[in-house]
Structure formats: structure tokens, C-alpha cells
Amino acid sequence: MADISFVRTESHPDLPPPKSETGILAWLRQNLFSGWLNTLLTLSAIYLLYKILPPFLDWAIFSADLSGKTYEDCTSGGACWAMIRVRFDQFMYGFYPEAERWRVNLGFLLLFGTGIPLLIEGVPGKKYLAIFVFLLFPPIAFVLFYGGLGLPVVDTAQWGGLMLTMVLATVTIIVSLPLGIVFALGRRSNMPIVRMVCICFIELWRGVPLITVLFMGSVMLPLFLPPGTNFDKILRTLIVMAFFAAAYMAEVVRGGLQAIPKGQFEAAQAMGLSYWKLMGLIVLPQALKIVIPGIVNTFIGLFKDTTLVLVIGLFDFLSIIQAATTHKNWLGTSTEGYVFAACIYFIFCFGMSRYRITLERRLDTGHRN
Amino acid sequence: MANLDTAQGTMEVSDEVAIQIIGMHKWYGDFHVLKDIDMTVYRGERIVICGPSGSGKSTLIRCINRLEEHQQGQIIVDNIELTGDLKGIDAIRREVGMVFQHFNLFPHLTILENLTLAPIWVRKTPKAEAEEAAMHYLERVKIPEQADKYPGQLSGGQQQRVAIARSLCMNPRIMLFDEPTSALDPEMISEVLDVMVGLAETGMTMLCVTHEMGFARKVANRVIFMDEGEIIEQNEPEEFFNNPKSDRTKLFLSQILSH
């Protein structure tokens, strides 16, 4: 046998990578033309874009009409954005009286002005912002939107458009998360009665389509209430939607709770932490972080599900647009209406999705289970 | 591990009873895990518990802080008997620290936050004071510079040292170690054992489930051998290793010392 003894005396220097591994050409080759199938897909995608994009841009921008009083005034053959322009205020506020619309503006200005800084990392005074958004803002918003304290009452039947969609989505989102957490904890509780109640609640609400639940809330429920009890339709819708969303949220959160290793519970117990401190300080922060994608997914679904209130006669953003496109002055503008609606829904949903990515990156502590 | 040789001479055992276990049994469903355990631990004792896997040694020390519930017999820790009474359990858990095989640090908190969490929330120590104590213990386990990192950024040996420091921050009177070095890479075992030896020198009452026989020989004042849920043999380390009485002990020792 040959001599197998070997000793390295000097170490090999680090060399730069070969040219073919860096630069634009390498990127193109790796990502777009790495094989015949990939090349074929790239070329067909380019062809498809070439076929679709120019006509769409022509319709939406170059030969679009921006002004006019009816569909008849849109003559250039492109999109009739005049409809959106004329109806814009209604799309935003529904039938909210024009003189009172400043209240809606102020309400959402307050919400965004305090809510968005709350979501950004490193903003000082978050404690006070949170107290404002979660405790002070709801009553303020109620007075602003509905009335009271000297402001004339605007009946909820006049609410509509994006304002109604935002009210439904915001309230449901803010209520459903804590409620969902409570039900998720209850479902994993050691106490049999608590557990049974939570399981029944979750399965009942999850087992029924949202449309059915909305019908129950708006049509059936008043039949069972004593005559004379008048219980606002939007309030009923809010309660029903919040419970519905909470049931889904509970299952998402439960997934996170079950992903926390037993050792975390034991370490916290061994230190003498009580159940609520164990959950609040150790388990939930980790569990919620794991299920952020699921939570945001539920929020996005919820935001779009608000369009279902159409079936109980509420004019949310989508249904008020539909109503406009079927008005005799604007027959033929439904494409414009839907494209506009799609853009607005997309902006909100995409925004939530992007925020999810930022949030996950911020909460990353280099730990992988 | 130079300081191992000197460790034993400086440590004294008092007459005060720290833990007393009387006729304790435990079952998992039908399976009888712990059988008639009788054991008295005096303050300042360093006890090493060894035995084959599945012998119930981990379960035994986990019963002492009620991570596992025993069904029969008595466990008395610091003059408090462990029953279903939650107040008693909480009182015992405040006095008994535990170090786990898989460290179980809280990955969403920094090292410093891991250390100050229990003092602040359980003992109601002011934050500044808790942080000062935490830094003191981090210096003792020789990693004060890692205070602001997250557990995921530390090596296994460093994490286990943090875990020991975290338990010490509660000023426990008794420390339980559940196979503290079994999940570590070989080159990290000694840094953890060094910390444990240092701790033994302070007179801490320690119960340690481990297979580190070098540690047992040098630090322990008593070695307990368990098999199939029973205490088979216990003795001073010299006697235990050089002159085991039971056949099962002899077999076990020959298996772990043969390579």
C-alpha cells in the first residue's frame, strides 16, 4: 500500500467566483433560460404579454374618456372612467349626507394617522397609540359616524361604499383576533366544560356558509327577538361576521399553539409562571408569530368576504359600484366598475400581504423549530 | 477540567433535609414508571442519578418540581409537601431551578430577557435590579457579551450555560439537571460541566441526571443507580465505581465505561 500520511502546510486562498456565476447574463441564464422548457416558458410569457398589454393599455389609458355626464359622452372607444369620476363620492361614502362627510374623513384620518404608526417599527410612544386605537378610537368613531353629542344622527341605512366596507373589515378584524385567541386557548384548556363550549362554538360557526350566517343575522334573528326590539342591521352584521371570523381565527391560532414544543411550557412552569403569564409571555408571542401567514390570510379573506353583505341589502363598495353600472345613464360601464373595484381591493389586500413580510422579517430571531 | 480535582474537598453537606421522598409511586397509564422510591436529600448534597434509558431517572427529578404528578407516596421539598395545591407547587417551583436536556430557552426573547423574565414576573423584582443580577450570573457562566443576542444565535454549549444562569436568577435553593450535556456536541460538554462544578462549589444542592461519569466521580457526594423504575444502588462515588454491589450496576458500568 502507498503512503497514506498527508499534512497540509499552507491553506488555500479564497478565489473570486468564475465570471459565468455573476452579472446580468448569469442571472438571465439561471432564471429565464436554464433549460429548453424554461426557455419555452419565457418566450411564451413574453409573447402573451405582447398580445395582452398593448390593447389593455390602449383601452385603460390612451383612448379612455375621463369626462362626461352619461355613457353617451364616452365616444373614443376606450374605458369610460367618467363614470367613476361622476360617482366617486358615492363609491366612497354611499348615501351618507354630503354635509356630514367630513365626519367620515376625520374618522378614517384618525384611524390611519394613529394605526399606521402603530404598525411601523421604532415609532416612539406606541403604548399611547395602542391605547388610543383600541380603547378611545371605537367610541370616537361611533359618535363621528353615527352621531350624538351634538352631531346629527346619520342612520346606518345611509352608510355605504368604501366607508361601509372599511367599517365592516376594521371592526371584524380587530374583534376577531382576540376573540379567536380566547377560543383557541379554550379549545386546548384542561377544563372539559370550557373546552366543549369552545369546540361547539368553533365548529358551529365554521360549519355554516357566511351567506347563511348573514341571512340568519338579518332576517331570522329579528323574528326570534321580542317585537319592538330594534337592533341595528349593521350592528347585527358586525357581530355575525366577527363571530364567523373568530371561529376561523381560533383554528389558525390553535395551529400555532400546537407547534410550540412541550419544553417551552415546561421551562416556563418550572420557573413558577402562572397559566396566563405562561401563555401571554411565552407561548402566544411565539405561536402568533408562527401563524402570521395564516392570520393575514384570514384577514384578507375577511376583507373580501365583506362583499357578501350585498345579499342582505347593504351597499358596500362592490355593490354600490354594481348599482352605478346598472343605472340607465351608465349602462355598459360594468368593466370599468369591476376594474376599479379590483384595483381598490387589490391595494388593500396586497398592502396587508406586504406588511406580513415586513412583520415576519422584523420578528425573526434566527430560531428554527 | 482542572478544577474538578479540588471540587469535592471544599463542599460540605448539612444535616438539614432539602428533599424527602417517601414510598413514592408513579404510573403512566398502566405502566409503572417509578416504584416505591425512598430518598432523602440533605442541603448541600450533589447527587448524580444514572441508569439505562427508560429507567425513570428523568421522571424522578421531574416529580420533584411537579412537571410530572406522582400518584402515591409523599414528596416533601423545603418542608412543603407536593399535593394538588397550586400554592404549594408555585412555592416549590420558585425555590427549585431546573436545567433541561434541550435548554428550552425562549427563542423570541433576548438572553437578558430570558434571564429577567421570571424574576420580574414571578418574584416582582424591579427591572433594573433583575438586569443587574442577570448580568452577574451571565458573567459567572462566562458569556456576558451575549446578553443582547437571541438564543438562536448561540452555540449549544452557550445556550445551556444561559439556561443554567436563567435558573440561578431565581436564587433557587435546589437545582435539578435533566441530562444537561446529552444534546451537546462533544467539544461543548466541558464548558457546561465547568459551570456546574463551579455551582457545586458554592454549596448548591444539586440533583443531576447524567451519564458524565467523570463529573460524578469528582463532584458528586452520592451516586444513585436506577433501573426499571427502582433505585438499585446508591453509594459514594469511589465505592460506586470501584466496587459496585449489584449485578445490574456492574453491567451498566461495564457498558458505559467500556469505550
PDB file of N, CA and C in Angstrom, chain B residues 105-106 108-116 130-139 141-154 158 162 165:
ATOM      1  N   LEU B 105     -34.596  27.435  26.118  1.00  0.00           N
ATOM      2  CA  LEU B 105     -34.594  28.891  26.221  1.00  0.00           C
ATOM      3  C   LEU B 105     -35.774  29.416  25.412  1.00  0.00           C
ATOM      4  N   PHE B 106     -36.215  30.632  25.715  1.00  0.00           N
ATOM      5  CA  PHE B 106     -37.344  31.205  24.987  1.00  0.00           C
ATOM      6  C   PHE B 106     -36.817  31.919  23.747  1.00  0.00           C
ATOM      7  N   HIS B 108     -37.952  33.747  21.422  1.00  0.00           N
ATOM      8  CA  HIS B 108     -38.396  35.072  20.990  1.00  0.00           C
ATOM      9  C   HIS B 108     -37.856  36.185  21.894  1.00  0.00           C
ATOM     10  N   LEU B 109     -37.125  35.816  22.932  1.00  0.00           N
ATOM     11  CA  LEU B 109     -36.596  36.817  23.856  1.00  0.00           C
ATOM     12  C   LEU B 109     -35.069  36.819  23.787  1.00  0.00           C
ATOM     13  N   THR B 110     -34.467  37.991  24.061  1.00  0.00           N
ATOM     14  CA  THR B 110     -33.007  38.033  24.101  1.00  0.00           C
ATOM     15  C   THR B 110     -32.527  37.264  25.326  1.00  0.00           C
ATOM     16  N   ILE B 111     -31.199  37.036  25.365  1.00  0.00           N
ATOM     17  CA  ILE B 111     -30.625  36.311  26.500  1.00  0.00           C
ATOM     18  C   ILE B 111     -30.975  37.036  27.806  1.00  0.00           C
ATOM     19  N   LEU B 112     -30.797  38.350  27.795  1.00  0.00           N
ATOM     20  CA  LEU B 112     -31.075  39.111  29.017  1.00  0.00           C
ATOM     21  C   LEU B 112     -32.553  38.988  29.411  1.00  0.00           C
ATOM     22  N   GLU B 113     -33.440  39.052  28.418  1.00  0.00           N
ATOM     23  CA  GLU B 113     -34.872  38.932  28.717  1.00  0.00           C
ATOM     24  C   GLU B 113     -35.225  37.540  29.222  1.00  0.00           C
ATOM     25  N   ASN B 114     -34.544  36.518  28.681  1.00  0.00           N
ATOM     26  CA  ASN B 114     -34.734  35.163  29.182  1.00  0.00           C
ATOM     27  C   ASN B 114     -34.419  35.091  30.672  1.00  0.00           C
ATOM     28  N   LEU B 115     -33.335  35.789  31.057  1.00  0.00           N
ATOM     29  CA  LEU B 115     -32.877  35.716  32.443  1.00  0.00           C
ATOM     30  C   LEU B 115     -33.739  36.528  33.396  1.00  0.00           C
ATOM     31  N   THR B 116     -34.286  37.650  32.907  1.00  0.00           N
ATOM     32  CA  THR B 116     -35.005  38.532  33.820  1.00  0.00           C
ATOM     33  C   THR B 116     -36.498  38.232  33.873  1.00  0.00           C
ATOM     34  N   ALA B 130     -33.245  43.267  38.437  1.00  0.00           N
ATOM     35  CA  ALA B 130     -33.231  41.945  37.800  1.00  0.00           C
ATOM     36  C   ALA B 130     -32.149  41.895  36.729  1.00  0.00           C
ATOM     37  N   GLU B 131     -31.994  43.001  35.982  1.00  0.00           N
ATOM     38  CA  GLU B 131     -30.985  43.004  34.920  1.00  0.00           C
ATOM     39  C   GLU B 131     -29.575  42.978  35.496  1.00  0.00           C
ATOM     40  N   GLU B 132     -29.413  43.661  36.611  1.00  0.00           N
ATOM     41  CA  GLU B 132     -28.098  43.643  37.253  1.00  0.00           C
ATOM     42  C   GLU B 132     -27.743  42.228  37.708  1.00  0.00           C
ATOM     43  N   ALA B 133     -28.718  41.567  38.342  1.00  0.00           N
ATOM     44  CA  ALA B 133     -28.490  40.194  38.787  1.00  0.00           C
ATOM     45  C   ALA B 133     -28.223  39.290  37.590  1.00  0.00           C
ATOM     46  N   ALA B 134     -28.970  39.510  36.503  1.00  0.00           N
ATOM     47  CA  ALA B 134     -28.803  38.675  35.308  1.00  0.00           C
ATOM     48  C   ALA B 134     -27.384  38.818  34.765  1.00  0.00           C
ATOM     49  N   MET B 135     -26.882  40.053  34.704  1.00  0.00           N
ATOM     50  CA  MET B 135     -25.524  40.255  34.185  1.00  0.00           C
ATOM     51  C   MET B 135     -24.498  39.576  35.098  1.00  0.00           C
ATOM     52  N   HIS B 136     -24.771  39.616  36.391  1.00  0.00           N
ATOM     53  CA  HIS B 136     -23.875  38.948  37.336  1.00  0.00           C
ATOM     54  C   HIS B 136     -23.792  37.453  37.024  1.00  0.00           C
ATOM     55  N   TYR B 137     -24.959  36.836  36.797  1.00  0.00           N
ATOM     56  CA  TYR B 137     -24.940  35.389  36.526  1.00  0.00           C
ATOM     57  C   TYR B 137     -24.373  35.087  35.150  1.00  0.00           C
ATOM     58  N   LEU B 138     -24.614  35.981  34.182  1.00  0.00           N
ATOM     59  CA  LEU B 138     -24.013  35.754  32.860  1.00  0.00           C
ATOM     60  C   LEU B 138     -22.492  35.808  32.952  1.00  0.00           C
ATOM     61  N   GLU B 139     -21.978  36.674  33.821  1.00  0.00           N
ATOM     62  CA  GLU B 139     -20.529  36.713  33.998  1.00  0.00           C
ATOM     63  C   GLU B 139     -20.052  35.430  34.638  1.00  0.00           C
ATOM     64  N   VAL B 141     -21.304  32.496  34.231  1.00  0.00           N
ATOM     65  CA  VAL B 141     -21.223  31.412  33.239  1.00  0.00           C
ATOM     66  C   VAL B 141     -20.384  31.864  32.041  1.00  0.00           C
ATOM     67  N   LYS B 142     -19.734  33.008  32.182  1.00  0.00           N
ATOM     68  CA  LYS B 142     -18.699  33.486  31.249  1.00  0.00           C
ATOM     69  C   LYS B 142     -19.214  33.864  29.866  1.00  0.00           C
ATOM     70  N   ILE B 143     -20.453  34.380  29.749  1.00  0.00           N
ATOM     71  CA  ILE B 143     -20.892  34.888  28.449  1.00  0.00           C
ATOM     72  C   ILE B 143     -21.648  36.208  28.583  1.00  0.00           C
ATOM     73  N   PRO B 144     -21.121  37.196  29.357  1.00  0.00           N
ATOM     74  CA  PRO B 144     -21.864  38.454  29.489  1.00  0.00           C
ATOM     75  C   PRO B 144     -22.001  39.182  28.156  1.00  0.00           C
ATOM     76  N   GLU B 145     -21.067  38.934  27.208  1.00  0.00           N
ATOM     77  CA  GLU B 145     -21.098  39.681  25.940  1.00  0.00           C
ATOM     78  C   GLU B 145     -22.249  39.238  25.042  1.00  0.00           C
ATOM     79  N   GLN B 146     -22.938  38.135  25.389  1.00  0.00           N
ATOM     80  CA  GLN B 146     -24.027  37.660  24.538  1.00  0.00           C
ATOM     81  C   GLN B 146     -25.392  38.173  24.991  1.00  0.00           C
ATOM     82  N   ALA B 147     -25.423  39.059  25.980  1.00  0.00           N
ATOM     83  CA  ALA B 147     -26.686  39.432  26.632  1.00  0.00           C
ATOM     84  C   ALA B 147     -27.773  39.888  25.665  1.00  0.00           C
ATOM     85  N   ASP B 148     -27.399  40.593  24.597  1.00  0.00           N
ATOM     86  CA  ASP B 148     -28.424  41.154  23.719  1.00  0.00           C
ATOM     87  C   ASP B 148     -28.716  40.290  22.502  1.00  0.00           C
ATOM     88  N   LYS B 149     -28.093  39.111  22.442  1.00  0.00           N
ATOM     89  CA  LYS B 149     -28.385  38.228  21.312  1.00  0.00           C
ATOM     90  C   LYS B 149     -29.620  37.388  21.612  1.00  0.00           C
ATOM     91  N   TYR B 150     -30.072  36.687  20.577  1.00  0.00           N
ATOM     92  CA  TYR B 150     -31.181  35.753  20.760  1.00  0.00           C
ATOM     93  C   TYR B 150     -30.621  34.335  20.880  1.00  0.00           C
ATOM     94  N   PRO B 151     -31.356  33.441  21.553  1.00  0.00           N
ATOM     95  CA  PRO B 151     -30.849  32.081  21.741  1.00  0.00           C
ATOM     96  C   PRO B 151     -30.431  31.416  20.434  1.00  0.00           C
ATOM     97  N   GLY B 152     -31.202  31.676  19.354  1.00  0.00           N
ATOM     98  CA  GLY B 152     -30.889  31.053  18.069  1.00  0.00           C
ATOM     99  C   GLY B 152     -29.524  31.416  17.527  1.00  0.00           C
ATOM    100  N   GLN B 153     -28.903  32.462  18.082  1.00  0.00           N
ATOM    101  CA  GLN B 153     -27.595  32.887  17.573  1.00  0.00           C
ATOM    102  C   GLN B 153     -26.440  32.310  18.390  1.00  0.00           C
ATOM    103  N   LEU B 154     -26.761  31.490  19.410  1.00  0.00           N
ATOM    104  CA  LEU B 154     -25.722  30.954  20.288  1.00  0.00           C
ATOM    105  C   LEU B 154     -25.469  29.474  19.996  1.00  0.00           C
ATOM    106  N   GLN B 158     -23.233  27.357  24.768  1.00  0.00           N
ATOM    107  CA  GLN B 158     -23.570  28.685  25.298  1.00  0.00           C
ATOM    108  C   GLN B 158     -25.022  28.719  25.747  1.00  0.00           C
ATOM    109  N   VAL B 162     -26.500  29.609  29.399  1.00  0.00           N
ATOM    110  CA  VAL B 162     -27.537  30.620  29.628  1.00  0.00           C
ATOM    111  C   VAL B 162     -28.680  30.010  30.432  1.00  0.00           C
ATOM    112  N   ALA B 165     -27.744  29.891  33.977  1.00  0.00           N
ATOM    113  CA  ALA B 165     -27.812  31.237  34.548  1.00  0.00           C
ATOM    114  C   ALA B 165     -29.261  31.660  34.764  1.00  0.00           C
TER     115      ALA B 165
END
